[in-house]
Amino acid sequence: MELATVKDYLWLHLVVLIWGFTAVLGLLISLPPVEIVIYRTLMASAGLFILIKFKKKPVKVSWSNLGKFLLTGGLIGAHWILFFWAAQVSTASVCLAGMATCSLWTAIIEPLVNREPVKWYEVFLGLLVILGLLVIFKFESGYWLGLSMAVAAALIGAIFTVVNGRLIKSSSPFIITFYEMLGACLAALSFLPFYAFYFSSGSIGWLPQGWDWFWLLVLSQVCTVFAFTASVHLMKRVTAFAINLTINMEPVYGILLAFLVFGEKEKMTAGFYLGTMVILFSVCLYPVIQYALKRKMTRQLRRLQ
């Protein structure tokens, strides 16, 4: 791996800042959550297709891989629908507080999928997250639906991350993401009739209005295509530990951006921020504990040699 520079870390924080802006965009766009996901994934897949053609890479994949990529994309579609829905029924801050549980869900799901024992510190940190959520529920009971949706979105996002970790070994990340965006778009389109009948009184907000087109372009091309492409390039120089640690800043950046954009509307009670800090503390503590245990194991191995 090439040595990372200060510029690389600044780019990494910019990428995480962009990802933190997605919940804000979900509120700036006047469309319902399902329609937002349809436009985002369709426009993102178009952008990725142009990028793949520009790099002169083949788009064709085997039928078995195609099925896996599209099904995984379906998980992404469900994740994003719940994510934007959570922001719209509550606030961007509440949505991001629930999404902060994603990395810990991953820490629990990954060893179960790989048939490895769940580590003690993962259980401890998971309990800390539950404590933080209980604090938020106590002080912000009016937002229980949005917070529950965000936690569910985080759980689906964790499952997607674990599945994608296996798929990434079989093909180019750009090709995989292109087909996953198509799969997410198809999943959102399939869910649309059910959503329209049960949740929106049969009406579908197909056409974006005014600034919606601009914000959808930002969401699909900047927050999806550009941020993903930049993160792939950064992985060549920045360690996985540094990337995971920085990604934990996403809800912090998102909550700050939401307050800057929406002002008093995003101002929450002290109990909300206390619960969010407990969640973020547990999330940030996870890679630190991992790093400390890895160093301890390395020292022990050296002594045995």
XYZ file of C-alpha atoms in Angstrom:
305
model
C 0.000 0.000 0.000
C 1.213 3.488 -0.881
C 1.840 5.902 1.973
C -1.176 8.126 2.690
C -0.719 11.902 2.749
C -2.541 14.680 4.600
C -4.343 15.404 1.324
C -5.689 11.822 1.275
C -7.146 12.197 4.768
C -8.723 15.530 3.828
C -10.326 13.870 0.785
C -11.564 11.052 3.038
C -13.251 13.522 5.386
C -14.790 15.279 2.371
C -16.268 11.961 1.184
C -17.715 11.264 4.649
C -19.068 14.836 4.796
C -20.803 14.253 1.450
C -22.348 11.013 2.730
C -23.534 12.857 5.832
C -25.380 15.310 3.558
C -27.702 12.610 2.116
C -30.264 12.844 4.939
C -30.435 16.622 4.408
C -31.014 16.059 0.674
C -33.843 13.649 1.514
C -35.641 16.591 3.159
C -34.721 19.163 0.500
C -36.242 16.990 -2.247
C -40.052 17.260 -2.283
C -40.591 13.703 -3.575
C -41.677 10.802 -1.300
C -38.908 8.350 -0.234
C -39.624 5.591 -2.779
C -39.565 8.005 -5.711
C -36.329 9.553 -4.401
C -34.675 6.120 -4.406
C -35.935 5.374 -7.932
C -34.473 8.600 -9.326
C -31.255 8.312 -7.280
C -30.478 4.757 -8.368
C -31.502 5.284 -11.994
C -29.377 8.415 -12.340
C -26.471 6.862 -10.417
C -26.469 3.739 -12.610
C -26.441 5.981 -15.701
C -23.482 7.911 -14.296
C -21.619 4.693 -13.451
C -22.332 3.275 -16.924
C -20.749 6.361 -18.522
C -17.778 6.043 -16.145
C -17.305 2.337 -16.963
C -17.444 3.047 -20.704
C -14.960 5.901 -20.246
C -12.574 3.485 -18.509
C -13.206 1.003 -21.363
C -14.178 -1.844 -19.046
C -16.568 -4.664 -20.040
C -20.063 -4.431 -18.536
C -21.035 -8.085 -19.068
C -21.055 -10.464 -16.089
C -22.126 -14.076 -15.652
C -25.815 -14.860 -15.026
C -25.052 -16.124 -11.498
C -23.185 -12.929 -10.598
C -25.890 -10.802 -12.210
C -28.509 -12.375 -9.930
C -26.348 -11.830 -6.846
C -25.632 -8.195 -7.732
C -29.293 -7.375 -8.440
C -30.519 -9.064 -5.230
C -27.896 -7.218 -3.207
C -29.070 -4.056 -4.929
C -32.550 -4.864 -3.667
C -31.155 -4.657 -0.112
C -29.681 -1.246 -0.923
C -33.059 -0.113 -2.246
C -34.807 -1.193 0.977
C -32.062 0.463 3.033
C -32.384 3.812 1.239
C -36.195 3.806 1.256
C -36.201 3.368 5.043
C -33.392 5.921 5.388
C -35.207 8.721 3.522
C -38.548 7.726 5.036
C -37.062 7.977 8.542
C -35.779 11.495 7.812
C -39.160 12.605 6.445
C -41.276 11.272 9.344
C -38.873 12.677 11.966
C -35.795 14.864 11.341
C -32.423 14.407 9.651
C -30.750 14.360 13.083
C -32.971 11.549 14.410
C -32.421 9.572 11.200
C -28.627 9.898 11.454
C -28.649 8.949 15.139
C -30.340 5.654 14.238
C -27.983 5.130 11.281
C -25.003 5.425 13.633
C -25.758 1.844 14.732
C -24.796 0.445 11.287
C -21.149 -0.389 12.010
C -22.044 -2.198 15.236
C -24.759 -4.206 13.463
C -22.018 -5.173 10.995
C -19.719 -6.184 13.846
C -22.393 -8.580 15.144
C -23.672 -9.929 11.798
C -20.276 -10.528 10.141
C -18.987 -13.163 12.623
C -22.374 -14.929 12.546
C -22.266 -15.163 8.727
C -18.623 -16.278 8.769
C -19.361 -18.718 11.618
C -16.955 -17.044 13.992
C -17.540 -16.462 17.726
C -19.047 -13.096 18.680
C -16.427 -11.141 20.628
C -17.097 -9.901 24.170
C -16.420 -6.279 23.342
C -18.920 -6.398 20.461
C -21.636 -7.491 22.920
C -20.572 -4.736 25.333
C -20.621 -2.059 22.638
C -23.961 -3.359 21.356
C -25.418 -2.887 24.848
C -24.021 0.662 24.892
C -25.815 1.389 21.620
C -29.093 0.053 23.064
C -28.563 2.307 26.094
C -28.071 5.313 23.807
C -31.237 4.460 21.866
C -33.233 4.106 25.102
C -32.042 7.559 26.200
C -33.168 9.044 22.853
C -36.540 7.255 23.028
C -37.087 8.588 26.552
C -36.497 12.233 25.621
C -37.730 12.136 21.993
C -40.689 9.741 22.173
C -42.457 11.699 19.432
C -39.855 10.501 16.943
C -39.991 6.793 17.797
C -41.208 5.840 14.291
C -38.408 7.688 12.486
C -35.752 6.351 14.857
C -37.077 2.781 14.498
C -36.996 3.105 10.694
C -33.429 4.441 10.834
C -32.279 1.543 13.038
C -33.969 -0.905 10.624
C -32.216 0.859 7.715
C -28.916 0.500 9.581
C -29.545 -3.235 10.087
C -30.262 -3.757 6.364
C -27.217 -1.628 5.538
C -25.079 -3.880 7.746
C -26.365 -7.009 5.984
C -25.598 -5.386 2.622
C -22.067 -4.498 3.787
C -21.336 -8.092 4.815
C -22.744 -9.505 1.563
C -20.908 -6.916 -0.532
C -17.660 -7.767 1.247
C -17.878 -11.200 -0.360
C -19.058 -10.029 -3.782
C -16.269 -7.469 -4.142
C -13.795 -10.347 -4.587
C -15.493 -11.572 -7.768
C -15.634 -8.456 -9.952
C -14.745 -4.775 -10.332
C -16.346 -2.571 -7.640
C -17.618 -0.221 -10.380
C -19.348 -3.084 -12.227
C -20.833 -4.432 -8.995
C -22.135 -1.013 -7.956
C -23.599 -0.395 -11.429
C -25.713 -3.572 -11.263
C -26.537 -2.997 -7.590
C -27.915 0.442 -8.460
C -30.066 -1.201 -11.148
C -31.213 -3.805 -8.611
C -32.082 -1.072 -6.103
C -34.043 0.786 -8.790
C -35.995 -2.372 -9.736
C -36.714 -3.117 -6.058
C -38.022 0.425 -5.482
C -40.181 0.214 -8.634
C -41.593 -3.145 -7.445
C -42.427 -1.674 -4.032
C -44.011 1.473 -5.507
C -47.564 0.082 -6.134
C -47.731 -1.314 -2.579
C -46.417 1.975 -1.172
C -48.875 4.040 -3.241
C -51.871 1.914 -2.175
C -51.146 1.640 1.566
C -49.133 4.764 2.415
C -49.873 7.549 -0.067
C -53.604 7.136 -0.843
C -52.910 5.898 -4.362
C -51.006 9.016 -5.452
C -47.458 8.834 -6.795
C -45.208 11.888 -6.962
C -43.452 11.011 -10.196
C -42.309 14.400 -11.437
C -39.667 16.349 -9.489
C -40.484 20.026 -9.019
C -38.161 23.027 -9.359
C -34.963 22.481 -7.382
C -35.691 18.750 -7.042
C -33.811 18.043 -10.270
C -30.699 19.799 -8.983
C -30.787 18.064 -5.590
C -31.349 14.682 -7.287
C -28.279 15.301 -9.450
C -26.260 16.115 -6.333
C -27.614 13.014 -4.583
C -26.968 10.611 -7.479
C -23.759 11.981 -9.004
C -21.974 13.630 -6.061
C -23.165 11.590 -3.053
C -23.180 8.272 -4.940
C -20.954 8.167 -8.036
C -18.277 10.706 -7.048
C -18.112 9.735 -3.350
C -17.917 6.035 -4.211
C -15.226 6.551 -6.869
C -13.164 8.723 -4.521
C -13.451 6.179 -1.688
C -12.242 3.366 -3.983
C -9.150 5.373 -4.934
C -8.469 6.260 -1.276
C -8.546 2.560 -0.311
C -5.278 2.156 -2.267
C -3.427 4.430 0.193
C -5.471 4.798 3.393
C -5.736 1.851 5.803
C -9.086 0.133 6.425
C -8.825 1.126 10.095
C -8.494 4.826 9.211
C -11.390 4.615 6.741
C -13.735 2.864 9.204
C -12.809 5.297 11.975
C -13.490 8.318 9.740
C -16.814 6.910 8.451
C -17.997 6.954 12.063
C -17.985 10.750 11.741
C -20.796 10.599 9.147
C -23.684 11.105 11.623
C -21.768 13.921 13.344
C -21.239 15.762 10.059
C -24.831 15.039 9.028
C -26.350 16.395 12.244
C -24.220 19.558 12.001
C -25.177 20.060 8.344
C -28.866 19.492 9.143
C -28.716 22.157 11.857
C -26.960 24.592 9.474
C -29.529 24.024 6.692
C -32.757 23.758 8.698
C -31.850 25.703 11.858
C -34.324 25.503 14.751
C -36.276 22.701 13.059
C -33.335 20.362 13.737
C -32.733 21.566 17.290
C -33.314 18.645 19.659
C -33.411 18.197 23.440
C -30.285 17.661 25.541
C -31.400 14.038 26.050
C -31.234 13.410 22.302
C -27.645 14.652 22.083
C -26.710 12.650 25.189
C -28.088 9.443 23.656
C -26.434 10.215 20.316
C -23.074 10.789 22.037
C -23.387 7.396 23.778
C -24.017 5.724 20.388
C -21.150 7.567 18.684
C -18.814 6.803 21.591
C -19.524 3.075 21.279
C -19.165 3.188 17.484
C -15.813 5.025 17.630
C -14.581 2.794 20.451
C -15.034 -0.353 18.328
C -12.126 0.161 15.885
C -9.926 1.453 18.733
C -10.456 -1.768 20.722
C -9.855 -3.819 17.564
C -6.599 -1.992 16.888
C -5.427 -2.398 20.518
C -6.203 -6.151 20.527
C -4.469 -6.596 17.167
C -1.333 -4.906 18.480
C -1.451 -7.049 21.619
C -1.730 -10.219 19.523
C 1.164 -9.094 17.307
C 3.399 -8.548 20.355
C 2.496 -11.979 21.714
C 3.348 -13.629 18.388
C 6.704 -11.865 18.300
C 7.537 -13.139 21.778
C 6.767 -16.711 20.716
C 9.055 -16.476 17.660
